[in-house]
mmCIF file of C-alpha atoms in Angstrom:
data_model
loop_
_atom_site.group_PDB
_atom_site.id
_atom_site.type_symbol
_atom_site.label_atom_id
_atom_site.label_comp_id
_atom_site.label_asym_id
_atom_site.label_seq_id
_atom_site.Cartn_x
_atom_site.Cartn_y
_atom_site.Cartn_z
ATOM 1 C CA UNK A 1 162.302 66.392 -50.315
ATOM 2 C CA UNK A 2 163.625 63.458 -47.780
ATOM 3 C CA UNK A 3 165.494 65.486 -45.151
ATOM 4 C CA UNK A 4 161.973 67.224 -44.566
ATOM 5 C CA UNK A 5 160.219 64.322 -44.583
ATOM 6 C CA UNK A 6 162.753 62.788 -41.924
ATOM 7 C CA UNK A 7 162.538 65.654 -40.214
ATOM 8 C CA UNK A 8 158.747 65.984 -40.438
ATOM 9 C CA UNK A 9 159.001 62.618 -38.770
ATOM 10 C CA UNK A 10 162.099 63.429 -35.936
ATOM 11 C CA UNK A 11 159.377 66.551 -34.491
ATOM 12 C CA UNK A 12 156.872 63.841 -34.724
ATOM 13 C CA UNK A 13 158.366 61.074 -32.799
ATOM 14 C CA UNK A 14 159.870 64.134 -30.227
ATOM 15 C CA UNK A 15 156.474 65.754 -29.607
ATOM 16 C CA UNK A 16 154.797 62.017 -29.277
ATOM 17 C CA UNK A 17 157.620 60.743 -26.639
ATOM 18 C CA UNK A 18 157.434 64.031 -24.377
ATOM 19 C CA UNK A 19 155.356 64.079 -21.530
ATOM 20 C CA UNK A 20 152.056 65.135 -20.844
ATOM 21 C CA UNK A 21 151.906 64.883 -24.820
ATOM 22 C CA UNK A 22 148.157 65.097 -25.510
ATOM 23 C CA UNK A 23 148.403 62.087 -27.817
ATOM 24 C CA UNK A 24 150.362 59.348 -29.617
ATOM 25 C CA UNK A 25 152.890 60.897 -32.117
ATOM 26 C CA UNK A 26 155.732 58.522 -32.048
ATOM 27 C CA UNK A 27 156.617 55.253 -33.621
ATOM 28 C CA UNK A 28 153.789 54.149 -33.185
ATOM 29 C CA UNK A 29 151.394 55.880 -35.502
ATOM 30 C CA UNK A 30 150.732 55.208 -39.039
ATOM 31 C CA UNK A 31 151.327 59.375 -40.388
ATOM 32 C CA UNK A 32 154.839 59.332 -38.600
ATOM 33 C CA UNK A 33 156.048 55.383 -39.709
ATOM 34 C CA UNK A 34 154.780 57.465 -43.501
ATOM 35 C CA UNK A 35 157.193 59.611 -43.451
ATOM 36 C CA UNK A 36 159.716 57.863 -41.901
ATOM 37 C CA UNK A 37 159.833 54.751 -44.111
ATOM 38 C CA UNK A 38 159.435 57.267 -47.043
ATOM 39 C CA UNK A 39 161.428 59.488 -45.692
ATOM 40 C CA UNK A 40 164.378 57.413 -45.500
ATOM 41 C CA UNK A 41 163.125 55.378 -49.543
ATOM 42 C CA UNK A 42 163.463 59.176 -50.538
ATOM 43 C CA UNK A 43 167.233 58.849 -49.140
ATOM 44 C CA UNK A 44 168.781 56.350 -50.697
ATOM 45 C CA UNK A 45 167.378 57.331 -53.973
ATOM 46 C CA UNK A 46 169.610 61.331 -54.047
ATOM 47 C CA UNK A 47 170.826 61.045 -57.636
ATOM 48 C CA UNK A 48 174.893 61.801 -57.832
ATOM 49 C CA UNK A 49 175.260 60.775 -54.232
ATOM 50 C CA UNK A 50 173.307 57.488 -53.493
ATOM 51 C CA UNK A 51 173.946 56.280 -57.179
ATOM 52 C CA UNK A 52 177.752 57.965 -58.302
ATOM 53 C CA UNK A 53 179.217 57.703 -54.437
ATOM 54 C CA UNK A 54 177.671 55.295 -51.912
ATOM 55 C CA UNK A 55 175.942 52.501 -53.749
ATOM 56 C CA UNK A 56 180.044 51.813 -55.466
ATOM 57 C CA UNK A 57 181.015 51.887 -52.501
ATOM 58 C CA UNK A 58 178.712 49.053 -51.497
ATOM 59 C CA UNK A 59 179.582 47.348 -54.509
ATOM 60 C CA UNK A 60 182.908 46.909 -53.951
ATOM 61 C CA UNK A 61 182.299 46.203 -50.361
ATOM 62 C CA UNK A 62 179.448 43.346 -50.116
ATOM 63 C CA UNK A 63 180.099 42.361 -54.463
ATOM 64 C CA UNK A 64 176.434 43.358 -54.971
ATOM 65 C CA UNK A 65 175.851 46.328 -57.525
ATOM 66 C CA UNK A 66 172.120 48.795 -56.584
ATOM 67 C CA UNK A 67 172.265 48.327 -52.701
ATOM 68 C CA UNK A 68 170.502 51.675 -51.908
ATOM 69 C CA UNK A 69 168.432 51.501 -55.186
ATOM 70 C CA UNK A 70 166.682 47.826 -53.118
ATOM 71 C CA UNK A 71 167.017 49.676 -49.756
ATOM 72 C CA UNK A 72 164.723 52.493 -50.973
ATOM 73 C CA UNK A 73 162.565 50.582 -53.586
ATOM 74 C CA UNK A 74 161.772 48.191 -49.878
ATOM 75 C CA UNK A 75 161.531 51.585 -47.894
ATOM 76 C CA UNK A 76 159.003 52.138 -50.572
ATOM 77 C CA UNK A 77 157.000 48.704 -49.878
ATOM 78 C CA UNK A 78 157.296 48.473 -46.061
ATOM 79 C CA UNK A 79 155.412 51.982 -46.962
ATOM 80 C CA UNK A 80 152.450 49.656 -47.599
ATOM 81 C CA UNK A 81 152.176 48.378 -44.264
ATOM 82 C CA UNK A 82 151.705 52.153 -42.503
ATOM 83 C CA UNK A 83 149.423 53.029 -45.261
ATOM 84 C CA UNK A 84 146.982 49.865 -44.528
ATOM 85 C CA UNK A 85 147.921 50.836 -41.300
ATOM 86 C CA UNK A 86 146.709 54.601 -41.697
ATOM 87 C CA UNK A 87 143.245 53.094 -42.626
ATOM 88 C CA UNK A 88 142.800 51.380 -40.454
ATOM 89 C CA UNK A 89 143.671 53.861 -37.835
ATOM 90 C CA UNK A 90 141.362 56.796 -39.164
ATOM 91 C CA UNK A 91 138.622 54.199 -38.824
ATOM 92 C CA UNK A 92 138.108 53.457 -34.787
ATOM 93 C CA UNK A 93 140.677 50.275 -35.835
ATOM 94 C CA UNK A 94 144.223 49.532 -34.575
ATOM 95 C CA UNK A 95 146.438 47.206 -36.533
ATOM 96 C CA UNK A 96 148.057 45.471 -33.794
ATOM 97 C CA UNK A 97 152.892 45.933 -34.187
ATOM 98 C CA UNK A 98 153.694 42.304 -33.451
ATOM 99 C CA UNK A 99 151.400 41.529 -37.430
ATOM 100 C CA UNK A 100 153.281 45.109 -38.655
ATOM 101 C CA UNK A 101 156.702 43.825 -37.689
ATOM 102 C CA UNK A 102 155.139 39.936 -39.048
ATOM 103 C CA UNK A 103 154.864 41.558 -42.628
ATOM 104 C CA UNK A 104 157.647 44.324 -42.342
ATOM 105 C CA UNK A 105 160.386 41.356 -42.374
ATOM 106 C CA UNK A 106 158.252 39.248 -44.139
ATOM 107 C CA UNK A 107 158.173 42.346 -47.200
ATOM 108 C CA UNK A 108 162.414 42.583 -46.624
ATOM 109 C CA UNK A 109 162.760 39.162 -46.653
ATOM 110 C CA UNK A 110 161.050 38.523 -49.704
ATOM 111 C CA UNK A 111 162.753 41.546 -50.647
ATOM 112 C CA UNK A 112 166.229 41.137 -50.329
ATOM 113 C CA UNK A 113 165.296 37.182 -51.551
ATOM 114 C CA UNK A 114 164.662 38.735 -55.711
ATOM 115 C CA UNK A 115 166.823 40.170 -56.129
ATOM 116 C CA UNK A 116 170.177 39.209 -55.365
ATOM 117 C CA UNK A 117 169.113 35.648 -57.690
ATOM 118 C CA UNK A 118 168.683 38.854 -60.452
ATOM 119 C CA UNK A 119 171.327 40.763 -62.839
ATOM 120 C CA UNK A 120 170.346 43.312 -61.166
ATOM 121 C CA UNK A 121 172.725 42.438 -58.234
ATOM 122 C CA UNK A 122 175.136 42.439 -60.189
ATOM 123 C CA UNK A 123 175.509 45.321 -62.801
ATOM 124 C CA UNK A 124 176.030 48.486 -61.286
ATOM 125 C CA UNK A 125 173.380 50.898 -63.344
ATOM 126 C CA UNK A 126 171.317 54.682 -61.853
ATOM 127 C CA UNK A 127 167.876 53.292 -63.179
ATOM 128 C CA UNK A 128 166.910 49.797 -62.414
ATOM 129 C CA UNK A 129 163.648 49.821 -64.577
ATOM 130 C CA UNK A 130 164.760 51.100 -67.363
ATOM 131 C CA UNK A 131 168.088 48.616 -67.966
ATOM 132 C CA UNK A 132 166.382 45.361 -67.479
ATOM 133 C CA UNK A 133 163.957 44.226 -69.457
ATOM 134 C CA UNK A 134 161.098 42.058 -67.270
ATOM 135 C CA UNK A 135 162.280 38.386 -67.860
ATOM 136 C CA UNK A 136 161.420 35.850 -65.638
ATOM 137 C CA UNK A 137 164.953 36.299 -63.419
ATOM 138 C CA UNK A 138 163.884 40.371 -62.619
ATOM 139 C CA UNK A 139 159.406 39.818 -62.678
ATOM 140 C CA UNK A 140 158.917 38.464 -59.061
ATOM 141 C CA UNK A 141 161.452 41.098 -58.325
ATOM 142 C CA UNK A 142 159.035 43.279 -59.474
ATOM 143 C CA UNK A 143 156.015 41.783 -58.385
ATOM 144 C CA UNK A 144 157.181 42.031 -54.485
ATOM 145 C CA UNK A 145 157.628 45.533 -54.667
ATOM 146 C CA UNK A 146 153.972 46.264 -56.311
ATOM 147 C CA UNK A 147 152.682 43.733 -54.366
ATOM 148 C CA UNK A 148 152.066 45.327 -50.793
ATOM 149 C CA UNK A 149 151.434 48.118 -52.109
ATOM 150 C CA UNK A 150 148.429 46.732 -54.020
ATOM 151 C CA UNK A 151 146.869 44.469 -51.144
ATOM 152 C CA UNK A 152 147.069 47.879 -49.106
ATOM 153 C CA UNK A 153 145.592 50.360 -51.169
ATOM 154 C CA UNK A 154 142.760 47.878 -51.459
ATOM 155 C CA UNK A 155 142.280 47.139 -48.541
ATOM 156 C CA UNK A 156 142.990 50.256 -47.473
ATOM 157 C CA UNK A 157 139.778 51.440 -49.865
ATOM 158 C CA UNK A 158 136.687 48.901 -48.406
ATOM 159 C CA UNK A 159 138.183 50.480 -45.205
ATOM 160 C CA UNK A 160 137.624 54.289 -45.906
ATOM 161 C CA UNK A 161 134.504 53.252 -48.159
ATOM 162 C CA UNK A 162 132.700 51.913 -45.251
ATOM 163 C CA UNK A 163 133.543 54.251 -43.340
ATOM 164 C CA UNK A 164 132.327 56.897 -46.191
ATOM 165 C CA UNK A 165 128.720 55.713 -46.246
ATOM 166 C CA UNK A 166 128.539 55.476 -42.477
ATOM 167 C CA UNK A 167 129.644 59.265 -41.904
ATOM 168 C CA UNK A 168 128.353 60.610 -45.044
ATOM 169 C CA UNK A 169 128.919 64.161 -44.824
ATOM 170 C CA UNK A 170 130.124 66.694 -43.469
ATOM 171 C CA UNK A 171 134.113 68.218 -43.046
ATOM 172 C CA UNK A 172 135.339 64.809 -41.374
ATOM 173 C CA UNK A 173 133.441 62.399 -44.603
ATOM 174 C CA UNK A 174 134.706 65.240 -47.457
ATOM 175 C CA UNK A 175 137.975 64.447 -45.792
ATOM 176 C CA UNK A 176 137.044 60.955 -46.229
ATOM 177 C CA UNK A 177 135.966 60.999 -49.706
ATOM 178 C CA UNK A 178 139.891 62.817 -50.467
ATOM 179 C CA UNK A 179 141.441 59.169 -48.823
ATOM 180 C CA UNK A 180 138.852 57.019 -51.077
ATOM 181 C CA UNK A 181 139.908 58.893 -54.533
ATOM 182 C CA UNK A 182 143.691 58.596 -53.258
ATOM 183 C CA UNK A 183 143.170 54.701 -52.241
ATOM 184 C CA UNK A 184 141.611 54.463 -55.988
ATOM 185 C CA UNK A 185 144.487 56.029 -57.351
ATOM 186 C CA UNK A 186 146.539 54.212 -55.998
ATOM 187 C CA UNK A 187 145.200 50.951 -56.359
ATOM 188 C CA UNK A 188 144.837 52.122 -59.437
ATOM 189 C CA UNK A 189 148.722 53.353 -60.011
ATOM 190 C CA UNK A 190 149.668 50.436 -59.238
ATOM 191 C CA UNK A 191 147.244 48.484 -60.887
ATOM 192 C CA UNK A 192 148.527 50.070 -64.114
ATOM 193 C CA UNK A 193 152.254 48.801 -63.083
ATOM 194 C CA UNK A 194 151.239 45.291 -63.519
ATOM 195 C CA UNK A 195 150.210 45.239 -66.127
ATOM 196 C CA UNK A 196 153.201 47.093 -67.765
ATOM 197 C CA UNK A 197 154.839 44.552 -66.476
ATOM 198 C CA UNK A 198 153.134 42.114 -67.929
ATOM 199 C CA UNK A 199 153.193 43.343 -71.002
ATOM 200 C CA UNK A 200 156.451 44.281 -71.199
ATOM 201 C CA UNK A 201 157.050 40.736 -69.800
ATOM 202 C CA UNK A 202 155.073 39.109 -73.668
ATOM 203 C CA UNK A 203 155.824 41.680 -75.554
ATOM 204 C CA UNK A 204 153.456 42.728 -76.293
ATOM 205 C CA UNK A 205 152.990 45.826 -77.996
ATOM 206 C CA UNK A 206 149.701 48.377 -76.576
ATOM 207 C CA UNK A 207 149.213 51.509 -76.025
ATOM 208 C CA UNK A 208 149.597 50.584 -71.693
ATOM 209 C CA UNK A 209 153.304 49.961 -72.654
ATOM 210 C CA UNK A 210 154.088 53.029 -75.208
ATOM 211 C CA UNK A 211 152.841 55.760 -72.521
ATOM 212 C CA UNK A 212 153.353 53.793 -69.778
ATOM 213 C CA UNK A 213 155.329 56.524 -68.483
ATOM 214 C CA UNK A 214 152.238 59.403 -68.924
ATOM 215 C CA UNK A 215 150.482 57.318 -67.490
ATOM 216 C CA UNK A 216 152.193 55.869 -64.768
ATOM 217 C CA UNK A 217 152.801 59.853 -63.757
ATOM 218 C CA UNK A 218 149.621 60.727 -64.119
ATOM 219 C CA UNK A 219 147.790 58.428 -61.701
ATOM 220 C CA UNK A 220 150.434 59.114 -59.231
ATOM 221 C CA UNK A 221 150.200 62.960 -58.921
ATOM 222 C CA UNK A 222 145.937 62.433 -59.279
ATOM 223 C CA UNK A 223 146.395 60.233 -56.180
ATOM 224 C CA UNK A 224 149.045 62.394 -54.080
ATOM 225 C CA UNK A 225 146.689 65.910 -55.110
ATOM 226 C CA UNK A 226 143.648 63.763 -53.988
ATOM 227 C CA UNK A 227 145.385 62.681 -50.342
ATOM 228 C CA UNK A 228 146.570 66.429 -49.923
ATOM 229 C CA UNK A 229 142.993 67.523 -50.405
ATOM 230 C CA UNK A 230 141.681 65.378 -47.638
ATOM 231 C CA UNK A 231 145.140 66.279 -45.695
ATOM 232 C CA UNK A 232 144.469 70.266 -46.435
ATOM 233 C CA UNK A 233 139.972 69.460 -45.676
ATOM 234 C CA UNK A 234 141.457 67.394 -41.949
ATOM 235 C CA UNK A 235 144.351 70.619 -41.145
ATOM 236 C CA UNK A 236 141.436 73.179 -42.296
ATOM 237 C CA UNK A 237 138.859 72.589 -39.491
ATOM 238 C CA UNK A 238 141.732 70.748 -37.099
ATOM 239 C CA UNK A 239 143.518 75.048 -36.837
ATOM 240 C CA UNK A 240 140.354 76.717 -37.268
ATOM 241 C CA UNK A 241 139.395 74.688 -34.656
ATOM 242 C CA UNK A 242 141.619 75.042 -32.465
ATOM 243 C CA UNK A 243 141.889 79.206 -33.869
ATOM 244 C CA UNK A 244 138.648 79.405 -31.880
ATOM 245 C CA UNK A 245 139.785 78.062 -28.685
ATOM 246 C CA UNK A 246 143.314 79.608 -29.179
ATOM 247 C CA UNK A 247 141.488 82.927 -29.003
ATOM 248 C CA UNK A 248 139.085 81.998 -25.674
ATOM 249 C CA UNK A 249 142.317 81.722 -23.628
ATOM 250 C CA UNK A 250 144.621 84.732 -24.291
ATOM 251 C CA UNK A 251 140.747 86.396 -23.602
ATOM 252 C CA UNK A 252 139.892 85.336 -20.770
ATOM 253 C CA UNK A 253 142.741 82.724 -19.664
ATOM 254 C CA UNK A 254 144.042 85.482 -16.901
ATOM 255 C CA UNK A 255 139.986 86.193 -15.653
ATOM 256 C CA UNK A 256 140.256 82.485 -15.460
ATOM 257 C CA UNK A 257 143.442 82.590 -13.318
ATOM 258 C CA UNK A 258 141.866 84.968 -11.116
ATOM 259 C CA UNK A 259 138.833 82.958 -10.636
ATOM 260 C CA UNK A 260 140.939 80.073 -9.810
ATOM 261 C CA UNK A 261 143.182 81.691 -7.173
ATOM 262 C CA UNK A 262 139.678 83.417 -5.791
ATOM 263 C CA UNK A 263 138.073 79.925 -5.273
ATOM 264 C CA UNK A 264 139.983 77.238 -5.374
ATOM 265 C CA UNK A 265 136.565 74.725 -4.850
ATOM 266 C CA UNK A 266 135.364 74.797 -8.405
ATOM 267 C CA UNK A 267 139.231 74.017 -10.223
ATOM 268 C CA UNK A 268 138.752 70.373 -11.723
ATOM 269 C CA UNK A 269 141.883 69.088 -11.388
ATOM 270 C CA UNK A 270 144.515 71.669 -9.124
ATOM 271 C CA UNK A 271 147.651 69.903 -10.754
ATOM 272 C CA UNK A 272 147.369 71.501 -14.580
ATOM 273 C CA UNK A 273 148.377 74.737 -14.124
ATOM 274 C CA UNK A 274 148.332 77.527 -17.266
ATOM 275 C CA UNK A 275 150.179 80.531 -18.344
ATOM 276 C CA UNK A 276 148.711 83.054 -20.930
ATOM 277 C CA UNK A 277 151.136 83.953 -22.697
ATOM 278 C CA UNK A 278 151.101 82.832 -26.648
ATOM 279 C CA UNK A 279 153.388 80.764 -26.267
ATOM 280 C CA UNK A 280 151.279 78.548 -24.391
ATOM 281 C CA UNK A 281 147.427 79.262 -24.953
ATOM 282 C CA UNK A 282 149.058 77.788 -28.111
ATOM 283 C CA UNK A 283 149.984 74.945 -26.797
ATOM 284 C CA UNK A 284 147.049 74.795 -24.488
ATOM 285 C CA UNK A 285 144.896 74.708 -26.951
ATOM 286 C CA UNK A 286 145.571 71.825 -29.124
ATOM 287 C CA UNK A 287 142.770 69.604 -27.752
ATOM 288 C CA UNK A 288 139.583 70.591 -26.259
ATOM 289 C CA UNK A 289 140.564 70.307 -21.583
ATOM 290 C CA UNK A 290 142.413 73.563 -21.524
ATOM 291 C CA UNK A 291 139.174 75.694 -22.958
ATOM 292 C CA UNK A 292 136.530 72.872 -21.018
ATOM 293 C CA UNK A 293 137.820 73.694 -17.794
ATOM 294 C CA UNK A 294 138.214 77.663 -18.515
ATOM 295 C CA UNK A 295 134.882 78.130 -19.115
ATOM 296 C CA UNK A 296 133.740 75.561 -16.497
ATOM 297 C CA UNK A 297 135.494 77.086 -13.941
ATOM 298 C CA UNK A 298 134.573 79.861 -14.819
ATOM 299 C CA UNK A 299 130.525 79.598 -15.010
ATOM 300 C CA UNK A 300 131.440 77.818 -11.545
ATOM 301 C CA UNK A 301 132.532 80.890 -10.171
ATOM 302 C CA UNK A 302 130.424 82.663 -11.919
ATOM 303 C CA UNK A 303 127.376 81.169 -10.107
ATOM 304 C CA UNK A 304 129.211 80.746 -6.573
ATOM 305 C CA UNK A 305 129.712 84.531 -6.326
ATOM 306 C CA UNK A 306 125.829 85.302 -7.175
ATOM 307 C CA UNK A 307 124.769 82.254 -4.259
ATOM 308 C CA UNK A 308 127.641 84.086 -2.044
ATOM 309 C CA UNK A 309 125.922 88.000 -2.925
ATOM 310 C CA UNK A 310 122.288 86.549 -2.299
ATOM 311 C CA UNK A 311 123.407 85.271 1.206
ATOM 312 C CA UNK A 312 124.575 88.610 2.095
ATOM 313 C CA UNK A 313 121.792 90.650 0.859
#
């Protein structure tokens, strides 16, 4: 799983930095940042490798236990920033890079600052939550972890709800609805964890505490399912439109090239070069530019040929 996420992030970064890329999918793209932070978070929590092999070596060097667990959870908390940036991105806003860097610095400092004084930094265990009771020394660390996620899901929910009210219907509205539900369930997941922490801290015996694992997993899976529905809805319409443009370019691409040679005055952009191969057509179909040029230039060529024919007659 971490390798898949990191490979996808690397591919998006490489694609976004290529010369002539039609859109940015690099490090400034929120979805790329989500893939990267979650991939790194999961990479730090690979069973039997990070816990049994790497963490003991790091503990001998630094004297701090569970360093990779801390790193993984810090990356998990940092994912709250691109999650918030994603909600801003899809609703036409931009979260500035400066704010993101400052927020990331604050999250890292608070996570490390609350971890080092706790007993978790001195005793090596595979799972922190299962081995350390929620005491006054442990509670600030869990709050530092949950607070950024709670805030980002709440603000993201408010952003996307307002956008959904404005859009109302259509495929984009359905995709937004999936994002809204995902944010709502994500916020419920965080709120439940806060309630669970409070219950453990105060020693309260309740239904929430007794069934915390089932409720937590259910909310997490439901949030992922809603996000998956939104991504599938968006991908379906994007791929469908791209397939239509691809068929158009494959069917009329050679005719288009001939028209550009016969009537160079109709060419909108002489620096644009097109090849009618399958791979080139699929790449060109990523955006509507090539299909637009094809239709406009073929139409102009047809009108010009008809006018010349009338003149000859």
